[in-house]
Amino acid sequence: MASLAFRRHFGFAFEANRCTPRLTPSTPPKVPHRALRTSHPMSRHLSRRQAEGEVALSKEQKRALDRAKAGKNLFITGRAGTGKTILIRAINSWATSREKGVTVTAPTGAAALLIDGTTIHTWAGVGMAEKSARYYATVDATQIREENQYPLSLNFEKTELLIIDEISMVGWFDCLSC
Ligand SMILES: Nc1ncnc2c1ncn2[C@@H]1O[C@H](COP(=O)(O)OP(=O)(O)OP(=O)(O)O)[C@@H](O)[C@H]1O
């Protein structure tokens, strides 16, 4: 149910067991050896330029981009180096140029940096608890929401397109497809 709600809200989402379509680039794109080396974090700038048009997307990447443009939910998976990050950059670039409310996230700070995004926890407002575990276990959920300093509802409302990189590292990932 949760995943359905997310999909309804965002139009483009992350893994869900009934989510469509499942794009699985099985073979790495044919790229020059020099380009393959740019997956190193220090080569982010070059990768960004590639996503902005200097490198033509592969057929499979284009197919995924077209589906994203059509507002479909996507689960993008594939072996290392098959072009997932470049695809994310291309989707982000397209969404930004259309002034869509796009948020690019990842479960860890390091992963988020690679895609110029933010952590999923920051976006969702999951921060450090300010009170004891006993307090949160006993108090009413409504009260916790009222006390929350993060403008969470704004984050959810302004995000039309949510991208989560490295979703398998998200601890509560399984809950999303419940
Ligand atoms: N269509 C393309 N044309 C040329 N080079 C590409 C293309 N797609 C990706 N690349 C290059 O292939 C390399 C791997 O791409 P990318 O980093 O997007 O893969 P990935 O699937 O995200 O890898 P990982 O799973 O390890 O993060 C990079 O150097 C990237 O610049």
mmCIF file with all atom_site columns, C-alpha atoms in Angstrom, residues 39-171:
data_model
loop_
_atom_site.group_PDB
_atom_site.id
_atom_site.type_symbol
_atom_site.label_atom_id
_atom_site.label_alt_id
_atom_site.label_comp_id
_atom_site.label_asym_id
_atom_site.label_entity_id
_atom_site.label_seq_id
_atom_site.pdbx_PDB_ins_code
_atom_site.Cartn_x
_atom_site.Cartn_y
_atom_site.Cartn_z
_atom_site.occupancy
_atom_site.B_iso_or_equiv
_atom_site.pdbx_formal_charge
_atom_site.auth_seq_id
_atom_site.auth_comp_id
_atom_site.auth_asym_id
_atom_site.auth_atom_id
_atom_site.pdbx_PDB_model_num
ATOM 1   C CA . SER A 1 39  ? 33.034 6.450  -13.049 1.00 0.00 ? 39  SER A CA 1
ATOM 2   C CA . HIS A 1 40  ? 35.622 7.358  -10.423 1.00 0.00 ? 40  HIS A CA 1
ATOM 3   C CA . PRO A 1 41  ? 34.240 9.950  -7.964  1.00 0.00 ? 41  PRO A CA 1
ATOM 4   C CA . MET A 1 42  ? 36.905 12.430 -9.019  1.00 0.00 ? 42  MET A CA 1
ATOM 5   C CA . SER A 1 43  ? 35.460 12.393 -12.529 1.00 0.00 ? 43  SER A CA 1
ATOM 6   C CA . ARG A 1 44  ? 32.022 13.632 -11.571 1.00 0.00 ? 44  ARG A CA 1
ATOM 7   C CA . HIS A 1 45  ? 32.371 16.758 -13.698 1.00 0.00 ? 45  HIS A CA 1
ATOM 8   C CA . LEU A 1 46  ? 33.029 14.771 -16.858 1.00 0.00 ? 46  LEU A CA 1
ATOM 9   C CA . SER A 1 47  ? 30.134 12.456 -16.096 1.00 0.00 ? 47  SER A CA 1
ATOM 10  C CA . ARG A 1 48  ? 27.833 15.437 -15.655 1.00 0.00 ? 48  ARG A CA 1
ATOM 11  C CA . ARG A 1 49  ? 28.920 16.828 -19.016 1.00 0.00 ? 49  ARG A CA 1
ATOM 12  C CA . GLN A 1 50  ? 28.235 13.446 -20.558 1.00 0.00 ? 50  GLN A CA 1
ATOM 13  C CA . ALA A 1 51  ? 24.725 13.439 -19.124 1.00 0.00 ? 51  ALA A CA 1
ATOM 14  C CA . GLU A 1 52  ? 24.146 16.896 -20.521 1.00 0.00 ? 52  GLU A CA 1
ATOM 15  C CA . GLY A 1 53  ? 24.558 15.679 -24.048 1.00 0.00 ? 53  GLY A CA 1
ATOM 16  C CA . GLU A 1 54  ? 28.201 15.095 -24.909 1.00 0.00 ? 54  GLU A CA 1
ATOM 17  C CA . VAL A 1 55  ? 27.619 11.362 -24.820 1.00 0.00 ? 55  VAL A CA 1
ATOM 18  C CA . ALA A 1 56  ? 24.704 9.832  -26.636 1.00 0.00 ? 56  ALA A CA 1
ATOM 19  C CA . LEU A 1 57  ? 22.580 7.658  -24.400 1.00 0.00 ? 57  LEU A CA 1
ATOM 20  C CA . SER A 1 58  ? 22.425 4.000  -25.315 1.00 0.00 ? 58  SER A CA 1
ATOM 21  C CA . LYS A 1 59  ? 19.211 2.524  -26.710 1.00 0.00 ? 59  LYS A CA 1
ATOM 22  C CA . GLU A 1 60  ? 18.282 1.090  -23.315 1.00 0.00 ? 60  GLU A CA 1
ATOM 23  C CA . GLN A 1 61  ? 19.064 4.350  -21.523 1.00 0.00 ? 61  GLN A CA 1
ATOM 24  C CA . LYS A 1 62  ? 16.934 6.254  -24.032 1.00 0.00 ? 62  LYS A CA 1
ATOM 25  C CA . ARG A 1 63  ? 14.080 3.831  -23.502 1.00 0.00 ? 63  ARG A CA 1
ATOM 26  C CA . ALA A 1 64  ? 14.246 4.395  -19.760 1.00 0.00 ? 64  ALA A CA 1
ATOM 27  C CA . LEU A 1 65  ? 14.458 8.178  -20.200 1.00 0.00 ? 65  LEU A CA 1
ATOM 28  C CA . ASP A 1 66  ? 11.391 8.112  -22.456 1.00 0.00 ? 66  ASP A CA 1
ATOM 29  C CA . ARG A 1 67  ? 9.474  6.174  -19.836 1.00 0.00 ? 67  ARG A CA 1
ATOM 30  C CA . ALA A 1 68  ? 10.489 8.661  -17.179 1.00 0.00 ? 68  ALA A CA 1
ATOM 31  C CA . LYS A 1 69  ? 9.322  11.480 -19.448 1.00 0.00 ? 69  LYS A CA 1
ATOM 32  C CA . ALA A 1 70  ? 5.993  9.688  -19.808 1.00 0.00 ? 70  ALA A CA 1
ATOM 33  C CA . GLY A 1 71  ? 5.632  9.733  -16.019 1.00 0.00 ? 71  GLY A CA 1
ATOM 34  C CA . LYS A 1 72  ? 6.117  6.003  -15.553 1.00 0.00 ? 72  LYS A CA 1
ATOM 35  C CA . ASN A 1 73  ? 7.513  4.472  -12.401 1.00 0.00 ? 73  ASN A CA 1
ATOM 36  C CA . LEU A 1 74  ? 10.906 2.949  -12.980 1.00 0.00 ? 74  LEU A CA 1
ATOM 37  C CA . PHE A 1 75  ? 13.103 0.475  -11.225 1.00 0.00 ? 75  PHE A CA 1
ATOM 38  C CA . ILE A 1 76  ? 16.499 0.668  -12.854 1.00 0.00 ? 76  ILE A CA 1
ATOM 39  C CA . THR A 1 77  ? 18.929 -2.077 -12.145 1.00 0.00 ? 77  THR A CA 1
ATOM 40  C CA . GLY A 1 78  ? 22.015 -3.497 -13.805 1.00 0.00 ? 78  GLY A CA 1
ATOM 41  C CA . ARG A 1 79  ? 25.577 -4.555 -13.250 1.00 0.00 ? 79  ARG A CA 1
ATOM 42  C CA . ALA A 1 80  ? 28.247 -2.074 -12.215 1.00 0.00 ? 80  ALA A CA 1
ATOM 43  C CA . GLY A 1 81  ? 29.195 0.276  -15.002 1.00 0.00 ? 81  GLY A CA 1
ATOM 44  C CA . THR A 1 82  ? 26.108 -0.277 -17.138 1.00 0.00 ? 82  THR A CA 1
ATOM 45  C CA . GLY A 1 83  ? 25.221 3.421  -17.130 1.00 0.00 ? 83  GLY A CA 1
ATOM 46  C CA . LYS A 1 84  ? 22.655 3.796  -14.338 1.00 0.00 ? 84  LYS A CA 1
ATOM 47  C CA . THR A 1 85  ? 24.239 6.969  -12.953 1.00 0.00 ? 85  THR A CA 1
ATOM 48  C CA . ILE A 1 86  ? 24.449 8.565  -16.396 1.00 0.00 ? 86  ILE A CA 1
ATOM 49  C CA . LEU A 1 87  ? 20.787 7.714  -16.879 1.00 0.00 ? 87  LEU A CA 1
ATOM 50  C CA . ILE A 1 88  ? 19.846 9.278  -13.547 1.00 0.00 ? 88  ILE A CA 1
ATOM 51  C CA . ARG A 1 89  ? 21.742 12.418 -14.519 1.00 0.00 ? 89  ARG A CA 1
ATOM 52  C CA . ALA A 1 90  ? 19.926 12.518 -17.854 1.00 0.00 ? 90  ALA A CA 1
ATOM 53  C CA . ILE A 1 91  ? 16.531 12.132 -16.164 1.00 0.00 ? 91  ILE A CA 1
ATOM 54  C CA . ASN A 1 92  ? 17.433 14.775 -13.608 1.00 0.00 ? 92  ASN A CA 1
ATOM 55  C CA . SER A 1 93  ? 18.669 17.103 -16.323 1.00 0.00 ? 93  SER A CA 1
ATOM 56  C CA . TRP A 1 94  ? 15.469 16.667 -18.328 1.00 0.00 ? 94  TRP A CA 1
ATOM 57  C CA . ALA A 1 95  ? 13.237 17.161 -15.272 1.00 0.00 ? 95  ALA A CA 1
ATOM 58  C CA . THR A 1 96  ? 15.139 20.253 -14.178 1.00 0.00 ? 96  THR A CA 1
ATOM 59  C CA . SER A 1 97  ? 14.914 21.796 -17.637 1.00 0.00 ? 97  SER A CA 1
ATOM 60  C CA . ARG A 1 98  ? 11.141 21.287 -17.469 1.00 0.00 ? 98  ARG A CA 1
ATOM 61  C CA . GLU A 1 99  ? 11.074 22.873 -14.018 1.00 0.00 ? 99  GLU A CA 1
ATOM 62  C CA . LYS A 1 100 ? 9.657  19.739 -12.501 1.00 0.00 ? 100 LYS A CA 1
ATOM 63  C CA . GLY A 1 101 ? 10.052 19.289 -8.775  1.00 0.00 ? 101 GLY A CA 1
ATOM 64  C CA . VAL A 1 102 ? 12.754 16.660 -8.923  1.00 0.00 ? 102 VAL A CA 1
ATOM 65  C CA . THR A 1 103 ? 14.614 15.368 -5.882  1.00 0.00 ? 103 THR A CA 1
ATOM 66  C CA . VAL A 1 104 ? 17.639 13.142 -6.277  1.00 0.00 ? 104 VAL A CA 1
ATOM 67  C CA . THR A 1 105 ? 18.463 11.073 -3.213  1.00 0.00 ? 105 THR A CA 1
ATOM 68  C CA . ALA A 1 106 ? 20.642 8.225  -2.032  1.00 0.00 ? 106 ALA A CA 1
ATOM 69  C CA . PRO A 1 107 ? 20.896 6.370  1.290   1.00 0.00 ? 107 PRO A CA 1
ATOM 70  C CA . THR A 1 108 ? 24.387 7.556  2.137   1.00 0.00 ? 108 THR A CA 1
ATOM 71  C CA . GLY A 1 109 ? 26.131 10.899 1.906   1.00 0.00 ? 109 GLY A CA 1
ATOM 72  C CA . ALA A 1 110 ? 28.856 9.486  -0.350  1.00 0.00 ? 110 ALA A CA 1
ATOM 73  C CA . ALA A 1 111 ? 26.336 8.007  -2.782  1.00 0.00 ? 111 ALA A CA 1
ATOM 74  C CA . ALA A 1 112 ? 24.332 11.232 -2.745  1.00 0.00 ? 112 ALA A CA 1
ATOM 75  C CA . LEU A 1 113 ? 27.426 13.280 -3.594  1.00 0.00 ? 113 LEU A CA 1
ATOM 76  C CA . LEU A 1 114 ? 28.037 11.238 -6.723  1.00 0.00 ? 114 LEU A CA 1
ATOM 77  C CA . ILE A 1 115 ? 24.671 12.201 -8.134  1.00 0.00 ? 115 ILE A CA 1
ATOM 78  C CA . ASP A 1 116 ? 24.614 15.761 -6.768  1.00 0.00 ? 116 ASP A CA 1
ATOM 79  C CA . GLY A 1 117 ? 21.744 14.753 -4.550  1.00 0.00 ? 117 GLY A CA 1
ATOM 80  C CA . THR A 1 118 ? 20.856 14.610 -0.899  1.00 0.00 ? 118 THR A CA 1
ATOM 81  C CA . THR A 1 119 ? 20.377 11.713 1.468   1.00 0.00 ? 119 THR A CA 1
ATOM 82  C CA . ILE A 1 120 ? 16.947 10.135 1.544   1.00 0.00 ? 120 ILE A CA 1
ATOM 83  C CA . HIS A 1 121 ? 16.920 10.675 5.298   1.00 0.00 ? 121 HIS A CA 1
ATOM 84  C CA . THR A 1 122 ? 17.484 14.406 4.967   1.00 0.00 ? 122 THR A CA 1
ATOM 85  C CA . TRP A 1 123 ? 14.742 14.636 2.378   1.00 0.00 ? 123 TRP A CA 1
ATOM 86  C CA . ALA A 1 124 ? 12.360 12.621 4.536   1.00 0.00 ? 124 ALA A CA 1
ATOM 87  C CA . GLY A 1 125 ? 13.313 14.586 7.646   1.00 0.00 ? 125 GLY A CA 1
ATOM 88  C CA . VAL A 1 126 ? 14.730 11.664 9.532   1.00 0.00 ? 126 VAL A CA 1
ATOM 89  C CA . GLY A 1 127 ? 17.181 13.325 11.872  1.00 0.00 ? 127 GLY A CA 1
ATOM 90  C CA . MET A 1 128 ? 18.728 12.708 15.250  1.00 0.00 ? 128 MET A CA 1
ATOM 91  C CA . ALA A 1 129 ? 16.198 12.158 18.006  1.00 0.00 ? 129 ALA A CA 1
ATOM 92  C CA . GLU A 1 130 ? 16.181 14.918 20.555  1.00 0.00 ? 130 GLU A CA 1
ATOM 93  C CA . LYS A 1 131 ? 14.466 12.968 23.313  1.00 0.00 ? 131 LYS A CA 1
ATOM 94  C CA . SER A 1 132 ? 14.813 9.538  24.811  1.00 0.00 ? 132 SER A CA 1
ATOM 95  C CA . ALA A 1 133 ? 13.624 6.339  23.129  1.00 0.00 ? 133 ALA A CA 1
ATOM 96  C CA . ARG A 1 134 ? 11.227 5.852  26.057  1.00 0.00 ? 134 ARG A CA 1
ATOM 97  C CA . TYR A 1 135 ? 9.599  9.197  25.279  1.00 0.00 ? 135 TYR A CA 1
ATOM 98  C CA . TYR A 1 136 ? 9.028  8.325  21.609  1.00 0.00 ? 136 TYR A CA 1
ATOM 99  C CA . ALA A 1 137 ? 7.710  4.884  22.542  1.00 0.00 ? 137 ALA A CA 1
ATOM 100 C CA . THR A 1 138 ? 5.046  6.300  24.823  1.00 0.00 ? 138 THR A CA 1
ATOM 101 C CA . VAL A 1 139 ? 3.986  9.579  23.267  1.00 0.00 ? 139 VAL A CA 1
ATOM 102 C CA . ASP A 1 140 ? 1.237  9.866  20.677  1.00 0.00 ? 140 ASP A CA 1
ATOM 103 C CA . ALA A 1 141 ? 2.413  10.014 17.026  1.00 0.00 ? 141 ALA A CA 1
ATOM 104 C CA . THR A 1 142 ? 0.402  13.181 16.409  1.00 0.00 ? 142 THR A CA 1
ATOM 105 C CA . GLN A 1 143 ? 2.304  14.951 19.144  1.00 0.00 ? 143 GLN A CA 1
ATOM 106 C CA . ILE A 1 144 ? 5.617  13.908 17.592  1.00 0.00 ? 144 ILE A CA 1
ATOM 107 C CA . ARG A 1 145 ? 4.521  15.297 14.253  1.00 0.00 ? 145 ARG A CA 1
ATOM 108 C CA . GLU A 1 146 ? 3.512  18.570 15.875  1.00 0.00 ? 146 GLU A CA 1
ATOM 109 C CA . GLU A 1 147 ? 6.873  18.841 17.594  1.00 0.00 ? 147 GLU A CA 1
ATOM 110 C CA . ASN A 1 148 ? 8.791  18.084 14.420  1.00 0.00 ? 148 ASN A CA 1
ATOM 111 C CA . GLN A 1 149 ? 10.885 21.000 13.264  1.00 0.00 ? 149 GLN A CA 1
ATOM 112 C CA . TYR A 1 150 ? 11.349 19.750 9.711   1.00 0.00 ? 150 TYR A CA 1
ATOM 113 C CA . PRO A 1 151 ? 8.995  21.110 7.025   1.00 0.00 ? 151 PRO A CA 1
ATOM 114 C CA . LEU A 1 152 ? 8.335  17.569 5.869   1.00 0.00 ? 152 LEU A CA 1
ATOM 115 C CA . SER A 1 153 ? 5.028  18.144 4.232   1.00 0.00 ? 153 SER A CA 1
ATOM 116 C CA . LEU A 1 154 ? 6.679  20.784 2.016   1.00 0.00 ? 154 LEU A CA 1
ATOM 117 C CA . ASN A 1 155 ? 9.314  18.304 0.862   1.00 0.00 ? 155 ASN A CA 1
ATOM 118 C CA . PHE A 1 156 ? 6.645  15.779 -0.032  1.00 0.00 ? 156 PHE A CA 1
ATOM 119 C CA . GLU A 1 157 ? 4.424  18.330 -1.717  1.00 0.00 ? 157 GLU A CA 1
ATOM 120 C CA . LYS A 1 158 ? 7.057  19.954 -3.888  1.00 0.00 ? 158 LYS A CA 1
ATOM 121 C CA . THR A 1 159 ? 8.558  16.664 -5.070  1.00 0.00 ? 159 THR A CA 1
ATOM 122 C CA . GLU A 1 160 ? 6.946  15.562 -8.299  1.00 0.00 ? 160 GLU A CA 1
ATOM 123 C CA . LEU A 1 161 ? 9.700  13.162 -9.203  1.00 0.00 ? 161 LEU A CA 1
ATOM 124 C CA . LEU A 1 162 ? 11.689 11.284 -6.591  1.00 0.00 ? 162 LEU A CA 1
ATOM 125 C CA . ILE A 1 163 ? 14.847 9.464  -7.590  1.00 0.00 ? 163 ILE A CA 1
ATOM 126 C CA . ILE A 1 164 ? 16.498 7.117  -5.108  1.00 0.00 ? 164 ILE A CA 1
ATOM 127 C CA . ASP A 1 165 ? 19.902 5.811  -6.117  1.00 0.00 ? 165 ASP A CA 1
ATOM 128 C CA . GLU A 1 166 ? 21.287 2.660  -4.471  1.00 0.00 ? 166 GLU A CA 1
ATOM 129 C CA . ILE A 1 167 ? 17.806 1.831  -3.152  1.00 0.00 ? 167 ILE A CA 1
ATOM 130 C CA . SER A 1 168 ? 18.885 -1.620 -2.016  1.00 0.00 ? 168 SER A CA 1
ATOM 131 C CA . MET A 1 169 ? 20.873 0.115  0.737   1.00 0.00 ? 169 MET A CA 1
ATOM 132 C CA . VAL A 1 170 ? 17.770 1.779  2.168   1.00 0.00 ? 170 VAL A CA 1
ATOM 133 C CA . GLY A 1 171 ? 16.922 -0.041 5.384   1.00 0.00 ? 171 GLY A CA 1
#
